[in-house]
Every structure is written in structure tokens, then in C-alpha cells.
Amino acid sequence: MPSPIASLNPQQKEAATVLEGPVLVLAGAGTGKTKVITCRIAYMIEQGIPPASILGVTFTNKAAREMRERLDRLVEPELSKKVTLGTFHSFCARILHRYVHLAGHYNSSFSIADDTDQISLVRQAAAELGYSKEEIDTRSALSYIGRKKNALQWPADALAEDANTYSDNAHFARIYERYQQMLELQNTLDFDDMLLITLKLLEEHPEVLEYCRNTYRYLLVDEYQDTNQAQFKIIQRIAGEKMNLCVVGDDDQSIYSWRGAVISNILDFPKHFPGAKQVKLEQNYRSTNAILDTANAVISENFSRYDKNLWSAKGQGEKVKVFRLPDGETEARFVADVISNMISRDPDRLWSDFAILFRSNHLSLAFEQEFRSRGITPKIIGGQAFFQRKEVKDAAAYLKLLVNKRDDQCLLRILSVPPRGLGDKAILTLRELQKTLHKPLLEILGMEEYHAQLSKSAASAAASMAGCISQYATEFQQPGRLADRVQDYLIDIGYLNGLQKIYKNIEESDKRRDNILAFINYIGIFELRQKRECSLGEFMETYSLLDDTDRTEEKEDCDGPILSTVHAAKGLEFPVVFIVGMEHGLFPHERTLKENGEEEERRLFYVAVTRAREQLFITCAAARFKYHEYVRQLPSPFLRNLPESCVEKPAPESFIQPEAQVTEDELRNAFADILKNLRK
């Protein structure tokens, strides 16, 4: 087998072979980042480093799978599988299963709360504190909790900071405290807790830190520019002063501050880890130089960044084309016409070779309608997700209860799904009794004390449901045959055959049933891929840790133009890209400009530009329909940063005559202003 670094260019080779001490790899867009990471791991193994001592963390399951697949091709599978590769949350789950009992009333059978669970808990917490539905905006409260956790603040910290303020935050701090209490009582963690509690264990329990440092002597972090405070501190804590730490990232692609990402983590890496080796990857293998020169010119306007200059051996390529259209509807027709013409001229072109990227999701509607009116079905990245469908989440709630009997949210979700005679009155009685008994709802569901307060039929239904869950919880303590046993359970509990009680339309009921059977089939495939008998707890952890890339339903056999936000398109590439809606207030977004976020908006534009391999089109509209009238739009100020040598002036006929909103002369003059301000 040839050396794993044989195919790397000189800069990539340097990034892969400096193994000792801290290393910062600045990997520009399209420079072969994943290849470098996997070759580095393979080289480490080749140099005699035990694979079990290597930890690689990234942000999505898709990225982790790609790394694993590439590593399997570089080293023997027996060695590859000993390397720990996964997301931050999957790594934290490993630590928590071993040590979470040290962090309070949790045990290793903890559940992981998804978005729906969190919303339900916040509503319940607010209600218990005496707030009405009208007084508290649930999502604002949940956003507050997320911000506090991203700032490493527990409820006590939030109360100390906000309880005496005259703002919504005073109420949200109280709700945060009750929300966190409920999570712990139900042996449940949200995604932020997985990071925070892992960090707490590392900081307060020396045996946890010692275990991590002794187990993982070589640490590799992907997409380092996206790390938040908790992730940074976890890395810093494990790394210590002597850790062999390699981080790979691109400050120019830091676009997730709204999720808590802290760009200073990568910008200040040399300060955090003195003596760090710095390697820049600048040779791009994706795009033409016209596209890269445009990207370089745009991002060079930012002040807070490492200096990089992407280049390619693919040649100059076609110039970037910029068009200003009369309105949003005309913009959509224009883009659809251009794509249709390109496909008609080149029979080898696929519709999916074309991506339409926008800053804000609402812009997708005009393009989706335009394509559908032509009989073309666009492929929407980040569209409806299979695992977010109600019937699938209901089935998952039934399974979660088998693993964690303290998960009250799951029981409340499925108590009346399908209807079984346990209505609002029975649920209210159940919750009132819990205030007295201080026991999990599932345990109370099977108690005579509860049954005595119900009608005969309701008591029978409650006893039957509690007994069935208890029986299967015992049975599922044994691993293996997950899919068959899950199907039996969902039939016996009355869910699978009770769908017609929920969905009266037979066709709709059958469609939902098919989705549940597909979910059961997914469980079977999961166990098959593990090549061993698995426990239900293992599957539920994998399910709970699914990220957006897993949850997005993508029909691989469907050929349609791609519609995507720029955020959702990060990490992807397309032969031809249209960046649409390039107007002031849209891109850059008005809200972020008010929050001094211009540099991040420019990084987002840079990400959009670098998705293109062969051709790049940029469009904006002179007017958009808002509030029942057309409103004038100014071109994005980012268009002034485009280098004149890389931009092709549109011919006069490229301007489509508007319907009285804007004159052709106005269009010409506006575009002339853009061209006049282009970089020389």
C-alpha cells in the first residue's frame, strides 16, 4: 500500500506530517481539507501511533462518515475502527455514559431532548410558574436559554444577572431554572447540556480529565472556526499543555455566530496554544481562477482574518456574470430561462448541476413556483425531513420510554396517540398526582392510586399501556433483532394499527404507516451496519444525535435544480451557481448590519461564491413586492468589491423591461454605478 501522503501537495503534506505539539491548518475553501485530515490520521498510524489514542471531532455526522470511509481506504479496517471519529456531541455522549452519574441525578440511560421536547418543557415550566401562554413567547424563552448555555451560564448565573431587571429576561431566567430542574428530574439532557456537563465533569472531576488525556493522546478538530465557548474549553481542557492538537478550519468561512460560534477561537489559536505551527492550504481544486479572484477580492475587505489567497491550476475560466432585474418575479423567470437555455445547448447537463443560493429562505418561493410552473421539481436542501415527521417522532417517543422510564415528555406526547380513552382529564389527574408522589409519570400510570381516580375504561387503558411498556422495557434489555421487536412492540402498544384513529383518511393513514415501517427498516439497517447485535439504547442515542444533514430528506434519483440558503450549502459545490437577491438589506441582511455583523455577512457571501466550480451568476432585483406594493431595492454594497477583470458586463438586451416600476434608463444607470465602483 503506497504512503497515505504520497498524493498530497507540499502544503497538504506539511499539514499531515507535523504530528507533535499544536498545529493550526488554515484550509481555504476547496483546498482538500477532508483529504488532509484522513491522510494525517493514516500517516499517524503508519508512524506507529496507536489508533485508539486518536480522537477526531467534527460538526456533522455526514462529515464524520466521509472521514471514516476515506480512512477505511487508507488503512486496514481493523486499525481504522479503533480511531474515535465523530461529532462533538457523540464524543460527549461517550464521556457522559461513563461519568454522568457524577453530575447530579442523571444516569447512563439519559434521553436527549430534541427541539419539540424543549418547546414542550419550556411551556410546562412557564405554566408551573404561573405564566399564561400570552405572557411568554416560548421560542424567545428557549432562545434565551440557548444563549445562556452558549455563554456557559447555568440557571443560578442567569438569575443573578437578570432576575432583578425590568425586562423579559427576568421571566426567562426563572423559566430557565425550572426547565433545567425538569430536565434533570426526567434524566434528560438537551444538546447544550451534553457539552456543558461534559465540560463540568472535566473541570470538577480529575478522574474524568485523566481518563480523557490517557485515552486520547492525539486530538484533531475539524471546522474549528465553528466551535463555541464550551467546545473550545473542552478541547483546551483535554489538550492541556503537552497535547498533540491539530485544528483545521477557515476563518473566512465562519458563518455561525448565531449558533454560538466564536471566531476568536481560530483567530487567537496561537495565543491559546503558544508555539503553534501554522500551515496554509491555498491551492483550490474546485473552482476556476475567475471565481477565486472574485472570492479573494470580496473577503480581503474584512479586517479580522488570516491573510490567504486562493488559486487554482484549472485556468481562468468564464467571467462572473452580474445582472440586475426589474423585480423578484422577473429574477426568477430570468434564472429559469438561463438554466433552460444552458441545458438545451448541452445535453450532458443535468438540472442538478445548477444551484440557486439565497441569503434568506423566503426568497426560494418565487423560484420554486417558477420551476414548478414549467413542470420541473426543484430539490430543496433543508426541506422537509423524514425524521421530523410527526408519526416518526411519535414512534421514537414510544421507543425512548423503553430506554428511559423517567422521560415524562415522551409519555405525554404519546399518551393519547392514538386515542385510547386517556384524554385531557386523565392527563390532568396524572400530573396532579405527580405533584404529590414525586414519581415519573410512567410509574404513576401503572399505579392503583391513579386508576382509582379514572373511569373503568380509562383505568384499564392506563394499566394496559403501563404494563406493555414495562414488559417490553424488560425484553429490550437484551440486544439483537431490534427491527422485528420494535414492530411487535408498536403493534402491541396499539400505535401501528391505531393510525386510522388519528388519520381518518385511509390514504393518509397508509402513508403514515409506510413512514413508520420505513423507520423500522432504518433501525434494521442500523443494526446490520454495526455487524453485531445492538441494544435499543445504542440505536436511540444514534437517532437522538442525528443532525441536519441526516434529517434532510434527499431523493438522490430526482434531477432538479438545487434551491438552498447559503448556510445550508456550506460544504457543497456545484458546476453552476446563481447567487440571487444580492440587495442591500437582503445580502447583507438588514438585521445583521444593525448588530455590527458586516464581516460575517461578507464571509457568507464568500462561502456562496466558492460553491461554484465552473460558472457564477449574481442577480439582484430593482424592486420587490412587499406589503402589497413594489418597494425599490438598492444593489448590495458587496457588489462594489468585485474585481473588474473578473466581471462580464451584460449586454443591453440582458435588462428585461419592467412593468412600470423602474425604467430601463434607471436600470442601466444603477448597474453602471456598480460597474464604476468595481475594483480595478
mmCIF file with all atom_site columns, C-alpha atoms in Angstrom, residues 414-483:
data_model
loop_
_atom_site.group_PDB
_atom_site.id
_atom_site.type_symbol
_atom_site.label_atom_id
_atom_site.label_alt_id
_atom_site.label_comp_id
_atom_site.label_asym_id
_atom_site.label_entity_id
_atom_site.label_seq_id
_atom_site.pdbx_PDB_ins_code
_atom_site.Cartn_x
_atom_site.Cartn_y
_atom_site.Cartn_z
_atom_site.occupancy
_atom_site.B_iso_or_equiv
_atom_site.pdbx_formal_charge
_atom_site.auth_seq_id
_atom_site.auth_comp_id
_atom_site.auth_asym_id
_atom_site.auth_atom_id
_atom_site.pdbx_PDB_model_num
ATOM 1  C CA . ILE A 1 414 ? -47.942 9.531  23.095 1.00 0.00 ? 414 ILE A CA 1
ATOM 2  C CA . LEU A 1 415 ? -50.477 9.040  25.899 1.00 0.00 ? 415 LEU A CA 1
ATOM 3  C CA . SER A 1 416 ? -53.348 9.811  23.543 1.00 0.00 ? 416 SER A CA 1
ATOM 4  C CA . VAL A 1 417 ? -51.647 8.845  20.274 1.00 0.00 ? 417 VAL A CA 1
ATOM 5  C CA . PRO A 1 418 ? -53.675 7.001  19.145 1.00 0.00 ? 418 PRO A CA 1
ATOM 6  C CA . PRO A 1 419 ? -56.752 7.851  21.272 1.00 0.00 ? 419 PRO A CA 1
ATOM 7  C CA . ARG A 1 420 ? -57.155 5.199  23.982 1.00 0.00 ? 420 ARG A CA 1
ATOM 8  C CA . GLY A 1 421 ? -59.551 6.827  26.423 1.00 0.00 ? 421 GLY A CA 1
ATOM 9  C CA . LEU A 1 422 ? -56.927 8.859  28.277 1.00 0.00 ? 422 LEU A CA 1
ATOM 10 C CA . GLY A 1 423 ? -57.967 12.406 27.488 1.00 0.00 ? 423 GLY A CA 1
ATOM 11 C CA . ASP A 1 424 ? -57.231 15.808 28.967 1.00 0.00 ? 424 ASP A CA 1
ATOM 12 C CA . LYS A 1 425 ? -58.942 14.984 32.277 1.00 0.00 ? 425 LYS A CA 1
ATOM 13 C CA . ALA A 1 426 ? -56.924 11.774 32.745 1.00 0.00 ? 426 ALA A CA 1
ATOM 14 C CA . ILE A 1 427 ? -53.691 13.624 31.872 1.00 0.00 ? 427 ILE A CA 1
ATOM 15 C CA . LEU A 1 428 ? -54.509 16.441 34.327 1.00 0.00 ? 428 LEU A CA 1
ATOM 16 C CA . THR A 1 429 ? -55.147 13.856 37.063 1.00 0.00 ? 429 THR A CA 1
ATOM 17 C CA . LEU A 1 430 ? -51.847 12.170 36.245 1.00 0.00 ? 430 LEU A CA 1
ATOM 18 C CA . ARG A 1 431 ? -49.899 15.416 36.526 1.00 0.00 ? 431 ARG A CA 1
ATOM 19 C CA . GLU A 1 432 ? -51.657 16.499 39.731 1.00 0.00 ? 432 GLU A CA 1
ATOM 20 C CA . LEU A 1 433 ? -50.820 13.152 41.314 1.00 0.00 ? 433 LEU A CA 1
ATOM 21 C CA . GLN A 1 434 ? -47.170 13.600 40.326 1.00 0.00 ? 434 GLN A CA 1
ATOM 22 C CA . LYS A 1 435 ? -47.001 16.793 42.405 1.00 0.00 ? 435 LYS A CA 1
ATOM 23 C CA . THR A 1 436 ? -47.850 14.702 45.460 1.00 0.00 ? 436 THR A CA 1
ATOM 24 C CA . LEU A 1 437 ? -45.974 11.487 44.743 1.00 0.00 ? 437 LEU A CA 1
ATOM 25 C CA . HIS A 1 438 ? -42.859 12.969 43.052 1.00 0.00 ? 438 HIS A CA 1
ATOM 26 C CA . LYS A 1 439 ? -42.534 9.952  40.774 1.00 0.00 ? 439 LYS A CA 1
ATOM 27 C CA . PRO A 1 440 ? -42.105 9.627  36.984 1.00 0.00 ? 440 PRO A CA 1
ATOM 28 C CA . LEU A 1 441 ? -45.416 9.807  35.097 1.00 0.00 ? 441 LEU A CA 1
ATOM 29 C CA . LEU A 1 442 ? -44.949 6.313  33.665 1.00 0.00 ? 442 LEU A CA 1
ATOM 30 C CA . GLU A 1 443 ? -44.695 4.809  37.125 1.00 0.00 ? 443 GLU A CA 1
ATOM 31 C CA . ILE A 1 444 ? -47.863 6.630  38.239 1.00 0.00 ? 444 ILE A CA 1
ATOM 32 C CA . LEU A 1 445 ? -49.646 5.472  35.062 1.00 0.00 ? 445 LEU A CA 1
ATOM 33 C CA . GLY A 1 446 ? -49.495 1.885  36.369 1.00 0.00 ? 446 GLY A CA 1
ATOM 34 C CA . MET A 1 447 ? -50.472 2.647  39.985 1.00 0.00 ? 447 MET A CA 1
ATOM 35 C CA . GLU A 1 448 ? -53.802 1.668  41.567 1.00 0.00 ? 448 GLU A CA 1
ATOM 36 C CA . GLU A 1 449 ? -53.905 5.083  43.250 1.00 0.00 ? 449 GLU A CA 1
ATOM 37 C CA . TYR A 1 450 ? -54.152 6.653  39.789 1.00 0.00 ? 450 TYR A CA 1
ATOM 38 C CA . HIS A 1 451 ? -56.564 4.092  38.379 1.00 0.00 ? 451 HIS A CA 1
ATOM 39 C CA . ALA A 1 452 ? -58.970 4.701  41.288 1.00 0.00 ? 452 ALA A CA 1
ATOM 40 C CA . GLN A 1 453 ? -59.500 8.276  40.057 1.00 0.00 ? 453 GLN A CA 1
ATOM 41 C CA . LEU A 1 454 ? -60.372 7.235  36.496 1.00 0.00 ? 454 LEU A CA 1
ATOM 42 C CA . SER A 1 455 ? -63.338 5.683  34.780 1.00 0.00 ? 455 SER A CA 1
ATOM 43 C CA . LYS A 1 456 ? -63.251 1.919  34.432 1.00 0.00 ? 456 LYS A CA 1
ATOM 44 C CA . SER A 1 457 ? -62.299 2.078  30.724 1.00 0.00 ? 457 SER A CA 1
ATOM 45 C CA . ALA A 1 458 ? -59.622 4.741  31.290 1.00 0.00 ? 458 ALA A CA 1
ATOM 46 C CA . ALA A 1 459 ? -58.135 2.786  34.196 1.00 0.00 ? 459 ALA A CA 1
ATOM 47 C CA . SER A 1 460 ? -57.990 -0.331 32.022 1.00 0.00 ? 460 SER A CA 1
ATOM 48 C CA . ALA A 1 461 ? -56.283 1.621  29.210 1.00 0.00 ? 461 ALA A CA 1
ATOM 49 C CA . ALA A 1 462 ? -53.743 3.109  31.627 1.00 0.00 ? 462 ALA A CA 1
ATOM 50 C CA . ALA A 1 463 ? -52.910 -0.244 33.203 1.00 0.00 ? 463 ALA A CA 1
ATOM 51 C CA . SER A 1 464 ? -52.612 -1.910 29.794 1.00 0.00 ? 464 SER A CA 1
ATOM 52 C CA . MET A 1 465 ? -50.295 0.773  28.413 1.00 0.00 ? 465 MET A CA 1
ATOM 53 C CA . ALA A 1 466 ? -48.070 0.838  31.525 1.00 0.00 ? 466 ALA A CA 1
ATOM 54 C CA . GLY A 1 467 ? -47.880 -2.969 31.560 1.00 0.00 ? 467 GLY A CA 1
ATOM 55 C CA . CYS A 1 468 ? -46.962 -3.186 27.882 1.00 0.00 ? 468 CYS A CA 1
ATOM 56 C CA . ILE A 1 469 ? -44.182 -0.602 28.234 1.00 0.00 ? 469 ILE A CA 1
ATOM 57 C CA . SER A 1 470 ? -42.845 -2.340 31.333 1.00 0.00 ? 470 SER A CA 1
ATOM 58 C CA . GLN A 1 471 ? -42.871 -5.751 29.630 1.00 0.00 ? 471 GLN A CA 1
ATOM 59 C CA . TYR A 1 472 ? -41.021 -4.539 26.536 1.00 0.00 ? 472 TYR A CA 1
ATOM 60 C CA . ALA A 1 473 ? -38.572 -2.435 28.577 1.00 0.00 ? 473 ALA A CA 1
ATOM 61 C CA . THR A 1 474 ? -37.510 -5.671 30.237 1.00 0.00 ? 474 THR A CA 1
ATOM 62 C CA . GLU A 1 475 ? -37.341 -7.556 26.949 1.00 0.00 ? 475 GLU A CA 1
ATOM 63 C CA . PHE A 1 476 ? -35.260 -4.844 25.278 1.00 0.00 ? 476 PHE A CA 1
ATOM 64 C CA . GLN A 1 477 ? -32.576 -5.143 27.915 1.00 0.00 ? 477 GLN A CA 1
ATOM 65 C CA . GLN A 1 478 ? -31.334 -7.966 25.694 1.00 0.00 ? 478 GLN A CA 1
ATOM 66 C CA . PRO A 1 479 ? -29.714 -6.805 22.422 1.00 0.00 ? 479 PRO A CA 1
ATOM 67 C CA . GLY A 1 480 ? -30.445 -8.043 18.897 1.00 0.00 ? 480 GLY A CA 1
ATOM 68 C CA . ARG A 1 481 ? -33.348 -8.332 16.411 1.00 0.00 ? 481 ARG A CA 1
ATOM 69 C CA . LEU A 1 482 ? -34.209 -4.682 17.006 1.00 0.00 ? 482 LEU A CA 1
ATOM 70 C CA . ALA A 1 483 ? -36.400 -4.072 13.959 1.00 0.00 ? 483 ALA A CA 1
#
